[in-house]
Coordinates of C-alpha atoms in Angstrom, one line a residue:
X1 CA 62.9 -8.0 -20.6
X2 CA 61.0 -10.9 -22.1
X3 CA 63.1 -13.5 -20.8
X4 CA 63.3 -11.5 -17.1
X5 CA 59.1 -10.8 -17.6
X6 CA 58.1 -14.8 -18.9
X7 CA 59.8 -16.0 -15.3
X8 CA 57.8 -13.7 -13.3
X9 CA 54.4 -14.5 -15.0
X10 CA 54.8 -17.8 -14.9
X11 CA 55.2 -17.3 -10.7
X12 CA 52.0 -14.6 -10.5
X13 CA 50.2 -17.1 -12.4
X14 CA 50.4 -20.0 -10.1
X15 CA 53.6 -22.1 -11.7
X16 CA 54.7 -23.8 -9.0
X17 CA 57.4 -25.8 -10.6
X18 CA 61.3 -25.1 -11.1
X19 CA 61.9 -21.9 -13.0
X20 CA 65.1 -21.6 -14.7
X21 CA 66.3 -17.9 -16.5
X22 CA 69.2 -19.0 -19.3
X23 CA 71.3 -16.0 -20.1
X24 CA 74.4 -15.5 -22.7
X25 CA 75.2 -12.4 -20.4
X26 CA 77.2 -12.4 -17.0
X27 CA 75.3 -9.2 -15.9
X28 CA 72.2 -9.4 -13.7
X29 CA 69.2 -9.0 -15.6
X30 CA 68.9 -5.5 -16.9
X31 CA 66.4 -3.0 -19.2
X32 CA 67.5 -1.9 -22.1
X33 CA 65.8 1.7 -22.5
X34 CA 67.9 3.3 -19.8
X35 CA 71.7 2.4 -22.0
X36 CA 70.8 4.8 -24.2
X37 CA 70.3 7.6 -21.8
X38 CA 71.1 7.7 -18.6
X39 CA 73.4 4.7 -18.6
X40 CA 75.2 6.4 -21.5
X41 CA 75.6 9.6 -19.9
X42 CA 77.1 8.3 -16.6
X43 CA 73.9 9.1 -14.7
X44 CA 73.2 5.6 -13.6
X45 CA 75.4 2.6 -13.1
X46 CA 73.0 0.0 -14.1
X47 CA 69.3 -1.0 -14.7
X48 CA 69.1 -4.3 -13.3
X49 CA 66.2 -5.1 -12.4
X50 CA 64.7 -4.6 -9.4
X51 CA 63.2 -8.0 -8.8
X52 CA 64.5 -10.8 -6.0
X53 CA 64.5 -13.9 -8.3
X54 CA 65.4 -16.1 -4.8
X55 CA 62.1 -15.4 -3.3
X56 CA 60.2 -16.1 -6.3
X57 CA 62.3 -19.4 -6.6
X58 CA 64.0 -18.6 -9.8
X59 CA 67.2 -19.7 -10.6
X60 CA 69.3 -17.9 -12.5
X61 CA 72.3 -18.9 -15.0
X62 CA 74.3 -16.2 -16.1
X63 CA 77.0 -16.2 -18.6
X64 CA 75.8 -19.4 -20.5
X65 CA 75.0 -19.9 -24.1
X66 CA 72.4 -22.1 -25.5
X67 CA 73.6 -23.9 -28.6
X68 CA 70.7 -25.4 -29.9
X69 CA 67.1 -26.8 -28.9
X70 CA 66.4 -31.0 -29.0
X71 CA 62.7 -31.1 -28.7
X72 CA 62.0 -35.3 -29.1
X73 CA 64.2 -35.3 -25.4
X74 CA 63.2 -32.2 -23.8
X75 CA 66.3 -30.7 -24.2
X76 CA 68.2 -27.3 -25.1
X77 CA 71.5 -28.1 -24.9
X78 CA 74.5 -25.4 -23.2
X79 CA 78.3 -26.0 -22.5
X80 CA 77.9 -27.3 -19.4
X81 CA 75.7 -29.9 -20.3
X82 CA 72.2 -30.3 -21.7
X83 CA 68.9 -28.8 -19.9
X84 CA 65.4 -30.6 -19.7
X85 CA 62.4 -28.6 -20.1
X86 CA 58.6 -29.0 -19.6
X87 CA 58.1 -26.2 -21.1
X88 CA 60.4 -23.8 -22.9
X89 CA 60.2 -20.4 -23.9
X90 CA 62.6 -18.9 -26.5
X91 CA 63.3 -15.1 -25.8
X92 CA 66.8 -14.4 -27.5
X93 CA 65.7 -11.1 -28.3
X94 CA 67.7 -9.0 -31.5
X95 CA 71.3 -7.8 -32.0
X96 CA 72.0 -5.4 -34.0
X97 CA 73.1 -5.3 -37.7
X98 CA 77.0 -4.7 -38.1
X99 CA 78.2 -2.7 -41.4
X100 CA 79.8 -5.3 -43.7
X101 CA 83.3 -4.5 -43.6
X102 CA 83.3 -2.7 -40.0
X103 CA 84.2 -5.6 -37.7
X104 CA 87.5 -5.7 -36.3
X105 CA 88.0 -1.8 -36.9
X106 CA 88.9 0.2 -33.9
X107 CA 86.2 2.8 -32.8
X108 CA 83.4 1.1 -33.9
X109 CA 80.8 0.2 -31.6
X110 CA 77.1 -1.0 -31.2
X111 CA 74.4 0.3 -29.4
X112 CA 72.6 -3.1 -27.4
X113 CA 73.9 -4.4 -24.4
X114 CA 75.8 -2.8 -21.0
X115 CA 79.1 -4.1 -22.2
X116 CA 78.2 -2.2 -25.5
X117 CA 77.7 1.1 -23.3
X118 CA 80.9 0.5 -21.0
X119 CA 83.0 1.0 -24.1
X120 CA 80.7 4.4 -25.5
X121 CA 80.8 6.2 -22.2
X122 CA 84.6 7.1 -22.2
X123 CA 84.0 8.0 -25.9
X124 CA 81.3 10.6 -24.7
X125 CA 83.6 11.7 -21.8
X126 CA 86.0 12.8 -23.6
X127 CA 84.2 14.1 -26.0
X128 CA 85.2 12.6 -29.4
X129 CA 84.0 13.4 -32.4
X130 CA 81.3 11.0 -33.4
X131 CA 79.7 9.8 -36.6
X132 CA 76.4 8.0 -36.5
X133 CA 75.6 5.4 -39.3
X134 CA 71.8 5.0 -39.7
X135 CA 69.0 7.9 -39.0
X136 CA 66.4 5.6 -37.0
X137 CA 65.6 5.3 -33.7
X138 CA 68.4 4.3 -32.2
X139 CA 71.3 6.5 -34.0
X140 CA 68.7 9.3 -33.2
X141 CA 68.5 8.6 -29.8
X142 CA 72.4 8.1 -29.4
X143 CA 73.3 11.3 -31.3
X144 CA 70.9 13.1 -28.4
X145 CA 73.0 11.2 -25.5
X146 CA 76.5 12.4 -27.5
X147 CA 75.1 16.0 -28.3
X148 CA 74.2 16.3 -23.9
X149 CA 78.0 15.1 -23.7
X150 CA 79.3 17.9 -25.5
X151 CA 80.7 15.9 -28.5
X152 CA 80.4 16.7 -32.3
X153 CA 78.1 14.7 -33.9
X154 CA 77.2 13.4 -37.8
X155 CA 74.5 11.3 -38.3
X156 CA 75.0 9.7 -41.6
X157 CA 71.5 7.5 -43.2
X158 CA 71.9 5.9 -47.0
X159 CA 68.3 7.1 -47.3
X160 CA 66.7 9.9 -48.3
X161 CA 65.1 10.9 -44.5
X162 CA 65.7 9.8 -41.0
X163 CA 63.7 6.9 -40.1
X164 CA 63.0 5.7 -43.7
X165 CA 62.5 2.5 -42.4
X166 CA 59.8 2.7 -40.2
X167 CA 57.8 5.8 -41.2
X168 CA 56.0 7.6 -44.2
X169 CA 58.0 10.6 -45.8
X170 CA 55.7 13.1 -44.6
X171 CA 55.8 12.2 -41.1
X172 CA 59.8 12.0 -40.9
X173 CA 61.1 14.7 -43.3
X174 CA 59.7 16.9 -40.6
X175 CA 62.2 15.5 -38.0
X176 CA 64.9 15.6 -40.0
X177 CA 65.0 19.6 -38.3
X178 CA 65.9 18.2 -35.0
X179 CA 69.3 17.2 -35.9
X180 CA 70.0 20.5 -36.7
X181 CA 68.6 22.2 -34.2
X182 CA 70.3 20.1 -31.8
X183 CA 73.4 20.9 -33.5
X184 CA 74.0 17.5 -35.0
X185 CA 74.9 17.2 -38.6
X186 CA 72.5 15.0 -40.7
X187 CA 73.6 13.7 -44.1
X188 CA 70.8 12.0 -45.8
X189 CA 71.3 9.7 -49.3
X190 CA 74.9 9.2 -47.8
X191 CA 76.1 5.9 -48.2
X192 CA 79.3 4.3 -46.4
X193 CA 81.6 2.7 -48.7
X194 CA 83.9 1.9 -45.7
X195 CA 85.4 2.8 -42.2
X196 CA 88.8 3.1 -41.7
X197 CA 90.6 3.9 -38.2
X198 CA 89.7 8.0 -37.5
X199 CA 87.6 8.4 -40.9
X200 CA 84.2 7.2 -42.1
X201 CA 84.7 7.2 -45.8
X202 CA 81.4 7.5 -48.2
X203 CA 80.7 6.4 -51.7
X204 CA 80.9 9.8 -53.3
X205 CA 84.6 9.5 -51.6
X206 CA 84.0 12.5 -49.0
X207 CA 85.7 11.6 -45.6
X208 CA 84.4 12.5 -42.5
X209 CA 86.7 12.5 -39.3
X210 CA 85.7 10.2 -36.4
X211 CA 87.1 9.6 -33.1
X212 CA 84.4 6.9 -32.4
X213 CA 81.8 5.5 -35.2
X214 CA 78.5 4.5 -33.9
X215 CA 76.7 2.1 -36.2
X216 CA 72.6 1.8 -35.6
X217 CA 71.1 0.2 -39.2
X218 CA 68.9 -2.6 -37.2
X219 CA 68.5 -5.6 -35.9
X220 CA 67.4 -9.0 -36.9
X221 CA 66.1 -11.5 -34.5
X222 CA 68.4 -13.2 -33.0
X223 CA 67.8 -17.0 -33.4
X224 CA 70.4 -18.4 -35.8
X225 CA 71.1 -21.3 -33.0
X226 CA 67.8 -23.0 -33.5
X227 CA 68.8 -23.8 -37.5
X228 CA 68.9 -27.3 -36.6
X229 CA 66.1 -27.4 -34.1
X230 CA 63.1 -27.6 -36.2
X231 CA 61.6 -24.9 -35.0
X232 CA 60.4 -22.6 -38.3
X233 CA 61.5 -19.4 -38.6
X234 CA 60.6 -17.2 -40.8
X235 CA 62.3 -14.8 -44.0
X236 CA 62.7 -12.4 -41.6
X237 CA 65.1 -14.9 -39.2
X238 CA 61.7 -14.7 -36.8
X239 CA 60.7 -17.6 -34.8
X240 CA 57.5 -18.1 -36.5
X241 CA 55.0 -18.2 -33.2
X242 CA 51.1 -18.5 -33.7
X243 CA 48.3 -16.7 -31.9
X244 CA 48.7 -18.0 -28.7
X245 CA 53.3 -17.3 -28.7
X246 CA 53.7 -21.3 -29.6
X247 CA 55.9 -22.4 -32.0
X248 CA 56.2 -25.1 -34.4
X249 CA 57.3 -27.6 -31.4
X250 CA 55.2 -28.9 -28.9
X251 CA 56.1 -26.8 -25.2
X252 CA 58.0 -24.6 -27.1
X253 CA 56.9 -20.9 -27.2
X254 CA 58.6 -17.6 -28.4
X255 CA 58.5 -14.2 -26.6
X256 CA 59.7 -10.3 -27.7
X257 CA 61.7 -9.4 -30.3
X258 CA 62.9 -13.2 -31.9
X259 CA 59.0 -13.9 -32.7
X260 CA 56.4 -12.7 -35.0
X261 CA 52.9 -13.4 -34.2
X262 CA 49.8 -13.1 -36.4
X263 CA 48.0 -10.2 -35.5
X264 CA 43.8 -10.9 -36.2
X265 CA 43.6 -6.9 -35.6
X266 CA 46.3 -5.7 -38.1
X267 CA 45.6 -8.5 -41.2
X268 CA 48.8 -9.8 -40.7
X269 CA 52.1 -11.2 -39.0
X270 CA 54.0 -8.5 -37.1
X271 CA 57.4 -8.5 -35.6
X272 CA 57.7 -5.9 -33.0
X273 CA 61.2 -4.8 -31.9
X274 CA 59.8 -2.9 -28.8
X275 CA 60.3 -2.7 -24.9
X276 CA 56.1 -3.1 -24.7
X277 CA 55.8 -6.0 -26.9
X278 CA 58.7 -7.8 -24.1
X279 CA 56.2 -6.8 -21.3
X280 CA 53.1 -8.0 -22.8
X281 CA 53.7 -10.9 -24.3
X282 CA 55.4 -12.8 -21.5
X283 CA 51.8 -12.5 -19.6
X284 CA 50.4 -14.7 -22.3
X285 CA 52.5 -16.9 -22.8
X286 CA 52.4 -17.6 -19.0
X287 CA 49.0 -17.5 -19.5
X288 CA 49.0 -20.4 -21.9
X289 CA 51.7 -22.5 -20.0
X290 CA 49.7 -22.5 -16.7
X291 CA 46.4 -23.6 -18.6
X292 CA 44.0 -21.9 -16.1
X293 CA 43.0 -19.4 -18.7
X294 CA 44.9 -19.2 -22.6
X295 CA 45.0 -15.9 -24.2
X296 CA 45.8 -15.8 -27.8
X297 CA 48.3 -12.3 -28.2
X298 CA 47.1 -9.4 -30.7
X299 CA 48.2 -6.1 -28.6
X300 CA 48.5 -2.9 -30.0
X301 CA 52.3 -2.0 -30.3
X302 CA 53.5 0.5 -28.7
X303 CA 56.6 2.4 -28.0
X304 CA 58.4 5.6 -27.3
X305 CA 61.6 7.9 -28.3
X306 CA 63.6 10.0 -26.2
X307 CA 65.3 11.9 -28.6
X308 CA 66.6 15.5 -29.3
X309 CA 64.5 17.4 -26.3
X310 CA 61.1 15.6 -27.7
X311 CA 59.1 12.7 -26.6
X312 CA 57.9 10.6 -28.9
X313 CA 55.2 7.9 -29.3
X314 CA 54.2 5.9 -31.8
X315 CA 51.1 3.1 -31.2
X316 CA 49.3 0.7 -33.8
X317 CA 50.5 -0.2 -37.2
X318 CA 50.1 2.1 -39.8
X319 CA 50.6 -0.1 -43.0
X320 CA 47.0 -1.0 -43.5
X321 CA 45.7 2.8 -43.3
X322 CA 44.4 4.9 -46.5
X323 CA 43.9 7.9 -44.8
X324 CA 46.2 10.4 -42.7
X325 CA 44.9 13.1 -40.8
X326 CA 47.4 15.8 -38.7
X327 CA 46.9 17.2 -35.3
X328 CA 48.8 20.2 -35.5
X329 CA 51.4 21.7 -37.2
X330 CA 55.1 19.2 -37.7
X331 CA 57.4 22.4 -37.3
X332 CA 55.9 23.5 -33.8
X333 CA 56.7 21.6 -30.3
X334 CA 53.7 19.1 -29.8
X335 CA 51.2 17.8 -32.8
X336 CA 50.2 14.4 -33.6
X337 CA 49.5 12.1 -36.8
X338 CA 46.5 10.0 -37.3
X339 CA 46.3 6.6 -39.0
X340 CA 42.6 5.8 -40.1
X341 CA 41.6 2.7 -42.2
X342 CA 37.6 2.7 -43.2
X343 CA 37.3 5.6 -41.0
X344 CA 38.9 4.3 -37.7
X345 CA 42.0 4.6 -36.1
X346 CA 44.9 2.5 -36.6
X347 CA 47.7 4.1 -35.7
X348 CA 49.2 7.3 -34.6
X349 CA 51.9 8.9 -33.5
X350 CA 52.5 11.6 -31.3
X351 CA 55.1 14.2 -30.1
X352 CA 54.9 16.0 -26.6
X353 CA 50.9 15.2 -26.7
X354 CA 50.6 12.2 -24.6
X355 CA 46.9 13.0 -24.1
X356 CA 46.4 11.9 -28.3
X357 CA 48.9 8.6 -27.7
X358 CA 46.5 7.5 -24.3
X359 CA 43.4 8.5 -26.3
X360 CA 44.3 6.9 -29.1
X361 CA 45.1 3.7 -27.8
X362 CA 42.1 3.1 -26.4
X363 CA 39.8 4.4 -29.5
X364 CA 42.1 2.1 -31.9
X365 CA 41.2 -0.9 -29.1
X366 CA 37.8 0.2 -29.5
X367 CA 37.4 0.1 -33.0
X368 CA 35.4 3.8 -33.0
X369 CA 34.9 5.5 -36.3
X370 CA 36.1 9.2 -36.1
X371 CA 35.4 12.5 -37.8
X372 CA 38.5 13.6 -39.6
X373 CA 37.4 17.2 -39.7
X374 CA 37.4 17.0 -35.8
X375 CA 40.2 14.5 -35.6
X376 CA 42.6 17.1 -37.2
X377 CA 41.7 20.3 -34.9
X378 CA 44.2 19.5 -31.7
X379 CA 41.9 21.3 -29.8
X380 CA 39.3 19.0 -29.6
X381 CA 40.3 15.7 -27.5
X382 CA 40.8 12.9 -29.5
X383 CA 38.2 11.1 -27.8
X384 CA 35.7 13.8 -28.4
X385 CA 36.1 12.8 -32.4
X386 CA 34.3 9.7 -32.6
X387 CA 31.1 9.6 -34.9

């Protein structure tokens, strides 16, 4: 998406030079959302893109891995021989985490790319039994997609909730329901001591029979090539990108999930693993290539789950909030959570009320100051609570 959204920009933004799309993978360019649902489930071959790269006088190169980024000649450099560049934007994206000691044992798959959901599907077909390691978004979203398919399904997450990693107690303990009621089987504070062919084995030595294991514990940017470029990364493995998506190199700038960016709105740097993120940034960095008019990048993040009959939204960052305020009740169908820092909104996330998430975005743009009395009645718009 980043890579796919950066080429397009820089041609709606008056780039009139060559435009060259580097890929590792043979496959036209595709979007990632769809693998994990319809993709998965054999309801769509594909999700290329729908986007005629001739006419926009883009040249693709599929199936070609960058090694490495030489900035004093202009250079990144591939197999078939180095590339010059003008101006180069990095957008390597993430790949997954693998479970140390999983690699190279039958059954065991990822969750990222098409070729990563060309080996699931016959697993879903025929209807294996499936264990899950890691309760976030992704293992919740694939053990929806395996539970459609008819297969038997444990999700098992070291923590003590599902989505530990990404929200407050109180917001996930509540979802932690779903699995059951979906008739998954969630075993939290579970940790895998190791997989062997047909079993998942655990620390406390319980062994749980799988025909496929499906392994979602993360992602980490994906930029381990540029180690010798210069470029500076950061703890995290993040290209280390400044207001405006440039990196430490001149011409060099770094799009989607690979770069964190300093966020004025949020009090600091932010690495978003999210489809919007991919979108939005490519725009500025376009933007700031073309020279017509720079942008410097602080967007509120923004994504959305598919995942066990419910749609979920989540937009804003909710580190820097001291107060929480509900919409609704976390055991019904639809409510909301509110993120408020010195009285205004900074984050919230919603399940099957997408008037709150479109509301929301706008009053945590705005900066509004709301009344947490009227904030937490869902039947008051969310608008209709600013002070």
């Amino acid at each position: 998406m980043a890579g796919v959204q950066s080429a397009v920009a820089l041609r709606e933004q008056g780039w009139t030079g060559r435009v060259t799309l580097i890929g590792a993978e043979p496959h036209q360019p595709y979007d990632r959302p769809p693998l994990s649902k319809a993709v998965l489930l054999g309801k769509a071959e594909g999700s290329a893109f729908d986007i005629d790269f001739d006419a926009l006088g883009i040249e693709l190169r599929l199936g070609l891995e960058v090694s490495g980024v030489r900035s004093s000649a202009h250079e990144i450099d591939t197999p078939s021989g180095p590339v010059p560049y003008d101006a180069l934007i990095i957008a390597t994206g993430a790949e997954p985490i693998m479970l140390p000691g999983s690699e190279g044992v039958p059954g065991v798959h990822l969750l990222r790319t098409l070729d990563d959901v060309a080996r699931l599907r016959p697993v879903l077909d025929e209807q294996h039994d499936v264990v899950v390691v890691g309760a976030g978004w992704i293992g919740a979203e694939f053990a929806t997609a395996a539970r459609k398919a008819g297969c038997a399904v444990t999700v098992v997450e070291a923590a003590d909730r599902p989505l530990a990693g990404t929200m407050p107690a109180e917001v996930a303990v509540p979802m932690a329901d779903w699995y059951a009621e979906s008739g998954a089987r969630l075993l939290t504070g579970a940790r895998v001591a190791r997989i062997e062919p047909g079993q998942v084995v655990l620390a406390d030595g319980t062994r749980i029979a799988a025909g496929a294991v499906v392994v979602g514990i993360g992602a980490r940017p994906a930029t381990a090539w540029l180690a010798e470029s210069g470029i500076e990364r950061g703890p995290d493995g993040a290209v280390v990108a400044d207001d405006r998506l440039g990196t430490s190199l001149p011409d060099v700038y770094a799009v989607g999930d690979c770069a964190s960016f300093p966020s004025r709105r949020y009090g600091e740097r932010l690495l978003v693993h999210h489809w919007d993120n991919a979108l939005q940034g490519p725009r500025a960095v376009a933007a700031n290539i073309v020279g017509e008019t720079p942008q410097s990048y602080d967007p509120i993040p923004y994504f959305w789950s598919e995942q066990f009959g419910r749609f979920v939204q989540y937009a804003g960052h909710h580190a820097c909030a001291d107060t929480t305020v509900w919409r609704g009740d976390p055991s019904g169908a639809a409510w909301s959570v509110c993120w408020l820092r010195e009285g205004a909104l900074v984050a919230l996330l919603t399940v099957a009320r997408p008037r709150d998430l479109a509301q929301g975005r706008k009053l945590i743009g705005s900066g509004a100051p709301l009344d947490p009395q009227r904030a937490a009645d869902p039947s008051i718009p969310l608008k209709s609570a600013t002070l």
